[in-house]
Amino acid sequence: MRYDLLKILLVDDNHHMRVLLSEILKAIGVQKIYEASDGTAGLQMMKNHTIDIVMTDLSMQPLDGIDFVRLLRRSPDSPNQMCPVVMITGHSTMSRVAEARDAGVNEFLTKPLTARGVLERINQIVNHPRPYVKTEGYFGPDRRRRHDPSFKGPDRREDSRRPQPKAAIQEL
């Protein structure tokens, strides 16, 4: 992968965390790294620069990571609604993860950070991008990561309720 071509925005109110992330990114070859100290500054930075990936902290003031992602995904004047977002958090409770996922986050990275974790999330975004979904209450990456053929519950996926072409049925 050509990491040197990526333009990454770091949004974190902790200067030391931005420095750590920046050093990890530089070590893998990323040359264009932009920084913002909160979500508001991050959105402004995205209006001024073309960004490929955003890495943002969940807990910031005055605009936290979840609100930042909501504005990025849903605001009519969003600079790039489809920009991939990696949420960085030390608060990995299921409710906060679900809230961030429902706001439109692509990937999660928990603290303490490792170079391997950063690389894995970037590679996931670049090599395995998920399609974006727009509904009345959600805009962001498809939250389904895999197809589970052994799933026994009700299938609520709209695309699964449509008749499948014969070729697709025979392959299964």
XYZ file of N, CA and C in Angstrom:
516
model
N 0.846 -1.178 0.000
C 0.000 0.000 0.000
C 0.889 1.239 0.000
N 0.454 2.260 -0.691
C 1.197 3.520 -0.771
C 0.719 4.459 0.333
N 1.231 4.263 1.526
C 0.849 5.102 2.662
C 1.233 6.559 2.430
N 2.264 6.775 1.605
C 2.722 8.140 1.349
C 1.681 8.978 0.600
N 0.690 8.342 0.000
C -0.349 9.060 -0.725
C -1.537 9.454 0.156
N -1.624 8.863 1.344
C -2.762 9.130 2.235
C -2.671 10.508 2.882
N -3.833 11.107 3.056
C -3.962 12.367 3.791
C -4.860 12.068 4.991
N -4.280 12.134 6.180
C -4.983 11.727 7.394
C -5.143 12.913 8.335
N -6.356 13.053 8.858
C -6.661 14.088 9.838
C -6.777 13.451 11.212
N -6.028 13.981 12.175
C -6.102 13.546 13.565
C -6.909 14.583 14.344
N -7.988 14.140 14.971
C -8.833 15.037 15.758
C -8.819 14.527 17.196
N -8.119 15.261 18.059
C -7.989 14.844 19.450
C -7.629 16.071 20.275
N -8.275 16.238 21.423
C -7.959 17.390 22.263
C -6.699 17.174 23.094
N -6.140 15.977 23.057
C -4.909 15.685 23.788
C -3.724 15.788 22.825
N -2.915 16.817 23.033
C -1.759 17.065 22.161
C -0.825 15.848 22.120
N -0.586 15.221 23.253
C 0.336 14.076 23.310
C -0.178 12.898 22.488
N -1.493 12.689 22.486
C -2.063 11.596 21.687
C -1.900 11.901 20.197
N -2.084 13.158 19.804
C -1.878 13.531 18.403
C -0.429 13.325 17.994
N 0.504 13.653 18.883
C 1.925 13.456 18.584
C 2.227 11.964 18.432
N 1.702 11.141 19.332
C 1.922 9.692 19.258
C 1.371 9.124 17.953
N 0.128 9.470 17.625
C -0.476 8.993 16.377
C 0.304 9.481 15.165
N 0.706 10.729 15.198
C 1.464 11.308 14.099
C 2.777 10.561 13.883
N 3.457 10.228 14.967
C 4.731 9.498 14.862
C 4.521 8.086 14.304
N 3.458 7.430 14.730
C 3.142 6.100 14.184
C 2.884 6.210 12.691
N 2.080 7.198 12.295
C 1.748 7.367 10.873
C 2.982 7.713 10.044
N 3.841 8.560 10.572
C 5.082 8.907 9.861
C 5.972 7.671 9.703
N 5.999 6.830 10.727
C 6.838 5.626 10.683
C 6.389 4.652 9.597
N 5.107 4.655 9.247
C 4.639 3.749 8.184
C 4.655 4.426 6.817
N 5.040 5.710 6.798
C 5.208 6.386 5.515
C 4.195 7.450 5.165
N 3.216 7.706 6.062
C 2.234 8.756 5.788
C 2.954 10.102 5.868
N 2.780 10.925 4.842
C 3.478 12.209 4.797
C 2.565 13.392 5.065
N 1.290 13.268 4.722
C 0.356 14.382 4.910
C -0.548 14.085 6.092
N -0.202 14.688 7.231
C -0.947 14.506 8.470
C -1.410 15.878 8.933
N -2.722 16.003 9.116
C -3.306 17.251 9.586
C -3.817 17.019 10.997
N -3.834 18.070 11.806
C -4.258 17.942 13.198
C -5.293 18.980 13.566
N -6.243 18.573 14.418
C -7.251 19.471 14.973
C -7.462 19.092 16.434
N -7.708 20.089 17.272
C -7.818 19.830 18.707
C -9.241 19.534 19.176
N -10.239 19.648 18.289
C -11.600 19.250 18.634
C -12.399 19.061 17.350
N -13.633 18.598 17.491
C -14.459 18.297 16.329
C -14.763 19.500 15.459
N -14.979 20.656 16.068
C -15.264 21.862 15.296
C -14.074 22.232 14.426
N -12.889 22.212 15.010
C -11.671 22.509 14.243
C -11.433 21.430 13.184
N -11.805 20.189 13.490
C -11.661 19.093 12.527
C -12.526 19.306 11.300
N -13.774 19.721 11.507
C -14.663 19.987 10.378
C -14.133 21.143 9.531
N -13.608 22.168 10.187
C -13.034 23.295 9.444
C -11.805 22.847 8.655
N -10.984 22.014 9.255
C -9.794 21.492 8.569
C -10.208 20.715 7.322
N -11.302 19.957 7.423
C -11.774 19.180 6.277
C -12.320 20.077 5.170
N -12.789 21.264 5.536
C -13.247 22.208 4.512
C -12.067 22.813 3.757
N -10.911 22.855 4.412
C -9.727 23.469 3.813
C -8.804 22.473 3.113
N -8.945 21.174 3.417
C -8.052 20.150 2.874
C -8.844 18.913 2.472
N -8.396 18.247 1.437
C -8.976 16.956 1.053
C -8.382 15.905 1.982
N -9.238 15.199 2.696
C -8.800 14.209 3.688
C -9.260 12.825 3.247
N -8.373 11.827 3.379
C -8.711 10.447 3.024
C -9.269 9.658 4.206
N -8.716 9.881 5.393
C -9.131 9.150 6.599
C -9.074 10.101 7.787
N -10.091 10.035 8.646
C -10.096 10.792 9.895
C -9.901 9.814 11.035
N -9.025 10.173 11.962
C -8.851 9.411 13.199
C -9.201 10.380 14.319
N -10.271 10.064 15.058
C -10.755 10.989 16.081
C -10.947 10.311 17.423
N -10.724 11.078 18.469
C -10.963 10.595 19.824
C -12.455 10.664 20.120
N -12.938 9.780 20.942
C -14.345 9.785 21.316
C -14.639 10.919 22.293
N -13.798 11.088 23.307
C -14.065 12.069 24.373
C -13.263 13.344 24.145
N -13.965 14.399 23.721
C -13.339 15.704 23.535
C -14.336 16.772 23.960
N -13.839 17.958 24.180
C -14.682 19.110 24.480
C -14.311 20.219 23.513
N -15.162 21.049 23.054
C -16.599 21.097 23.310
C -17.393 20.138 22.420
N -16.843 19.733 21.259
C -17.554 18.830 20.348
C -16.850 17.481 20.391
N -17.519 16.454 20.932
C -16.864 15.152 21.073
C -16.844 14.390 19.750
N -16.197 13.241 19.751
C -16.025 12.455 18.535
C -17.316 11.981 17.912
N -18.280 11.585 18.730
C -19.560 11.104 18.199
C -20.332 12.244 17.532
N -20.365 13.401 18.185
C -21.036 14.557 17.577
C -20.315 14.998 16.308
N -18.993 14.924 16.314
C -18.212 15.241 15.121
C -18.623 14.335 13.958
N -18.719 13.035 14.220
C -19.089 12.082 13.166
C -20.525 12.322 12.708
N -21.429 12.591 13.639
C -22.816 12.888 13.249
C -22.878 14.086 12.303
N -22.147 15.145 12.631
C -22.124 16.327 11.762
C -21.473 16.007 10.421
N -20.400 15.239 10.454
C -19.712 14.870 9.218
C -20.636 14.073 8.308
N -21.395 13.145 8.868
C -22.260 12.278 8.072
C -23.567 12.951 7.645
N -24.146 13.778 8.510
C -25.527 14.229 8.276
C -25.702 15.704 7.950
N -24.712 16.523 8.215
C -24.879 17.954 7.995
C -24.923 18.276 6.503
N -25.845 19.142 6.082
C -25.924 19.497 4.662
C -24.669 20.197 4.151
N -23.921 20.843 5.034
C -22.687 21.506 4.593
C -21.428 20.717 4.989
N -21.601 19.410 5.160
C -20.466 18.547 5.499
C -19.408 18.605 4.395
N -18.143 18.693 4.772
C -17.086 18.739 3.760
C -16.885 17.415 3.024
N -17.230 16.283 3.638
C -17.064 14.980 2.994
C -17.806 13.923 3.801
N -19.082 13.710 3.492
C -19.917 12.789 4.263
C -19.392 11.353 4.248
N -18.647 10.985 3.224
C -18.229 9.590 3.082
C -16.776 9.347 3.493
N -16.164 10.309 4.135
C -14.782 10.125 4.587
C -14.750 9.051 5.681
N -13.903 8.049 5.533
C -13.808 7.008 6.569
C -13.316 7.579 7.897
N -13.898 7.085 8.990
C -13.564 7.573 10.326
C -13.163 6.401 11.219
N -12.004 6.551 11.866
C -11.562 5.607 12.891
C -11.772 6.298 14.226
N -12.593 5.706 15.091
C -12.850 6.249 16.414
C -11.855 5.646 17.389
N -11.139 6.513 18.091
C -10.149 6.084 19.079
C -10.745 6.327 20.455
N -10.703 5.311 21.290
C -11.341 5.454 22.591
C -10.696 4.596 23.672
N -10.725 5.127 24.848
C -10.375 4.360 26.032
C -11.645 3.914 26.733
N -12.794 4.373 26.229
C -14.112 4.064 26.796
C -14.808 3.065 25.891
N -14.398 1.835 25.943
C -14.932 0.854 25.002
C -16.115 0.071 25.567
N -16.996 0.746 26.299
C -18.204 0.074 26.749
C -19.090 -0.192 25.539
N -19.877 -1.207 25.596
C -20.724 -1.576 24.465
C -21.690 -0.456 24.083
N -22.206 0.266 25.063
C -23.163 1.335 24.738
C -22.484 2.473 23.978
N -21.264 2.851 24.348
C -20.542 3.917 23.637
C -20.109 3.443 22.250
N -19.681 2.201 22.149
C -19.308 1.651 20.844
C -20.533 1.624 19.930
N -21.671 1.192 20.449
C -22.903 1.161 19.650
C -23.320 2.572 19.244
N -23.183 3.523 20.146
C -23.530 4.907 19.828
C -22.636 5.459 18.713
N -21.353 5.177 18.791
C -20.421 5.633 17.749
C -20.695 4.919 16.428
N -20.953 3.626 16.490
C -21.293 2.869 15.284
C -22.533 3.444 14.622
N -23.525 3.748 15.431
C -24.783 4.289 14.910
C -24.641 5.718 14.392
N -23.570 6.403 14.785
C -23.299 7.743 14.257
C -22.636 7.653 12.878
N -22.028 6.483 12.560
C -21.419 6.302 11.244
C -19.924 6.081 11.250
N -19.380 5.576 12.354
C -17.946 5.298 12.447
C -17.619 4.044 11.629
N -16.482 4.066 10.950
C -16.058 2.914 10.150
C -15.335 1.861 10.984
N -14.395 2.307 11.819
C -13.555 1.386 12.595
C -13.335 1.947 13.992
N -12.957 1.056 14.930
C -12.626 1.445 16.297
C -11.204 1.063 16.605
N -10.582 1.879 17.416
C -9.225 1.612 17.877
C -9.200 1.955 19.359
N -8.883 0.973 20.197
C -8.888 1.219 21.634
C -7.493 1.559 22.134
N -7.483 2.362 23.181
C -6.234 2.732 23.841
C -5.875 1.629 24.818
N -4.632 1.362 25.061
C -3.449 2.039 24.541
C -3.216 1.698 23.069
N -2.794 2.701 22.303
C -2.562 2.539 20.873
C -1.314 1.724 20.598
N -1.367 0.970 19.509
C -0.179 0.275 19.026
C -0.060 0.568 17.525
N 1.146 0.495 17.025
C 1.365 0.697 15.590
C 0.596 -0.359 14.804
N 0.586 -1.572 15.307
C -0.137 -2.656 14.639
C -1.630 -2.350 14.535
N -2.222 -1.854 15.619
C -3.641 -1.513 15.606
C -3.954 -0.416 14.608
N -3.114 0.610 14.551
C -3.304 1.704 13.591
C -3.226 1.164 12.169
N -2.205 0.357 11.893
C -2.043 -0.243 10.561
C -3.235 -1.109 10.174
N -3.701 -1.926 11.100
C -4.836 -2.813 10.813
C -6.085 -2.017 10.448
N -6.360 -0.925 11.174
C -7.558 -0.134 10.877
C -7.440 0.566 9.531
N -6.269 1.107 9.225
C -6.073 1.763 7.928
C -6.209 0.746 6.803
N -5.591 -0.408 6.969
C -5.693 -1.449 5.939
C -7.132 -1.931 5.763
N -7.867 -2.044 6.844
C -9.274 -2.456 6.761
C -10.068 -1.447 5.935
N -9.858 -0.175 6.209
C -10.583 0.887 5.490
C -10.219 0.907 4.007
N -8.933 0.773 3.710
C -8.471 0.880 2.318
C -8.750 -0.403 1.532
N -8.456 -1.549 2.116
C -8.549 -2.809 1.385
C -9.917 -3.487 1.449
N -10.718 -3.152 2.450
C -12.037 -3.777 2.609
C -13.092 -2.719 2.923
N -13.258 -1.736 2.046
C -14.237 -0.686 2.341
C -15.655 -1.246 2.319
N -16.466 -0.754 3.231
C -17.873 -1.165 3.268
C -18.698 -0.139 2.508
N -19.738 -0.589 1.823
C -20.601 0.379 1.127
C -21.314 1.272 2.138
N -21.675 2.455 1.702
C -22.403 3.378 2.562
C -23.903 3.171 2.383
N -24.614 3.366 3.482
C -26.054 3.151 3.532
C -26.704 4.458 3.965
N -27.790 4.812 3.286
C -28.534 6.001 3.677
C -29.984 5.606 3.921
N -30.432 5.827 5.149
C -31.826 5.607 5.511
C -32.324 6.878 6.187
N -33.551 6.858 6.630
C -34.099 8.043 7.288
C -33.315 8.396 8.555
N -32.862 7.404 9.293
C -32.187 7.671 10.563
C -30.703 7.378 10.587
N -30.117 7.002 9.457
C -28.697 6.634 9.470
C -28.049 6.930 8.125
N -26.834 7.440 8.188
C -25.979 7.521 7.012
C -24.582 7.163 7.455
N -23.996 6.193 6.796
C -22.642 5.777 7.135
C -22.345 4.437 6.519
N -21.226 3.844 6.939
C -20.859 2.542 6.379
C -21.850 1.469 6.807
N -22.054 0.503 5.924
C -22.926 -0.629 6.240
C -22.421 -1.265 7.527
N -23.294 -1.425 8.486
C -22.886 -1.951 9.788
C -22.679 -3.458 9.769
N -23.131 -4.107 8.687
C -22.930 -5.561 8.567
C -21.499 -5.815 8.101
N -20.774 -6.580 8.845
C -19.393 -6.882 8.481
C -19.262 -8.240 7.795
N -20.223 -9.099 8.033
C -20.099 -10.443 7.447
C -21.470 -11.044 7.220
N -21.503 -12.020 6.352
C -22.728 -12.769 6.102
C -22.612 -14.074 6.876
N -23.562 -14.340 7.744
C -23.537 -15.544 8.565
C -24.599 -16.518 8.058
N -24.201 -17.563 7.301
C -25.180 -18.497 6.746
C -25.922 -19.308 7.816
N -25.395 -19.360 9.034
C -26.067 -20.132 10.080
C -27.028 -19.277 10.904
N -27.203 -17.996 10.558
C -28.114 -17.123 11.287
C -29.542 -17.653 11.177
N -30.223 -17.794 12.314
C -31.558 -18.397 12.342
C -32.674 -17.393 12.625
N -32.349 -16.131 12.922
C -33.372 -15.147 13.264
C -34.063 -14.579 12.039
N -34.974 -13.633 12.256
C -35.674 -13.017 11.120
C -34.706 -12.173 10.288
N -34.816 -12.269 8.992
C -33.946 -11.513 8.097
C -34.623 -10.201 7.765
N -34.121 -9.117 8.365
C -34.737 -7.804 8.194
C -34.029 -6.981 7.127
N -33.037 -7.545 6.475
C -32.308 -6.820 5.446
C -33.192 -6.674 4.223
N -33.360 -5.448 3.780
C -34.236 -5.187 2.647
C -33.763 -5.917 1.399
N -32.450 -5.935 1.151
C -31.953 -6.594 -0.058
C -32.142 -8.107 0.000
N -32.318 -8.670 1.185
C -32.540 -10.109 1.307
C -33.988 -10.483 1.036
N -34.892 -9.513 1.134
C -36.307 -9.798 0.915
C -36.685 -9.753 -0.558
N -35.820 -9.181 -1.375
C -36.087 -9.141 -2.812
C -35.805 -10.513 -3.405
N -36.534 -10.914 -4.433
C -36.260 -12.205 -5.085
C -34.836 -12.229 -5.643
N -34.151 -13.320 -5.410
C -32.785 -13.483 -5.899
C -32.795 -14.063 -7.301
N -31.859 -13.648 -8.155
C -31.759 -14.278 -9.470
C -31.426 -15.755 -9.322
N -31.843 -16.590 -10.262
C -31.633 -18.035 -10.181
C -30.161 -18.386 -10.022
N -29.273 -17.676 -10.726
C -27.842 -17.991 -10.638
C -27.346 -17.828 -9.205
N -27.799 -16.780 -8.518
C -27.367 -16.543 -7.138
C -27.899 -17.634 -6.211
N -29.116 -18.102 -6.454
C -29.702 -19.147 -5.623
C -28.950 -20.460 -5.826
N -28.601 -20.766 -7.058
C -27.900 -22.022 -7.337
C -26.503 -22.034 -6.729
N -25.850 -20.884 -6.611
C -24.519 -20.832 -6.031
C -24.561 -21.165 -4.550
N -25.654 -20.820 -3.878
C -25.760 -21.093 -2.448
C -25.950 -22.563 -2.245
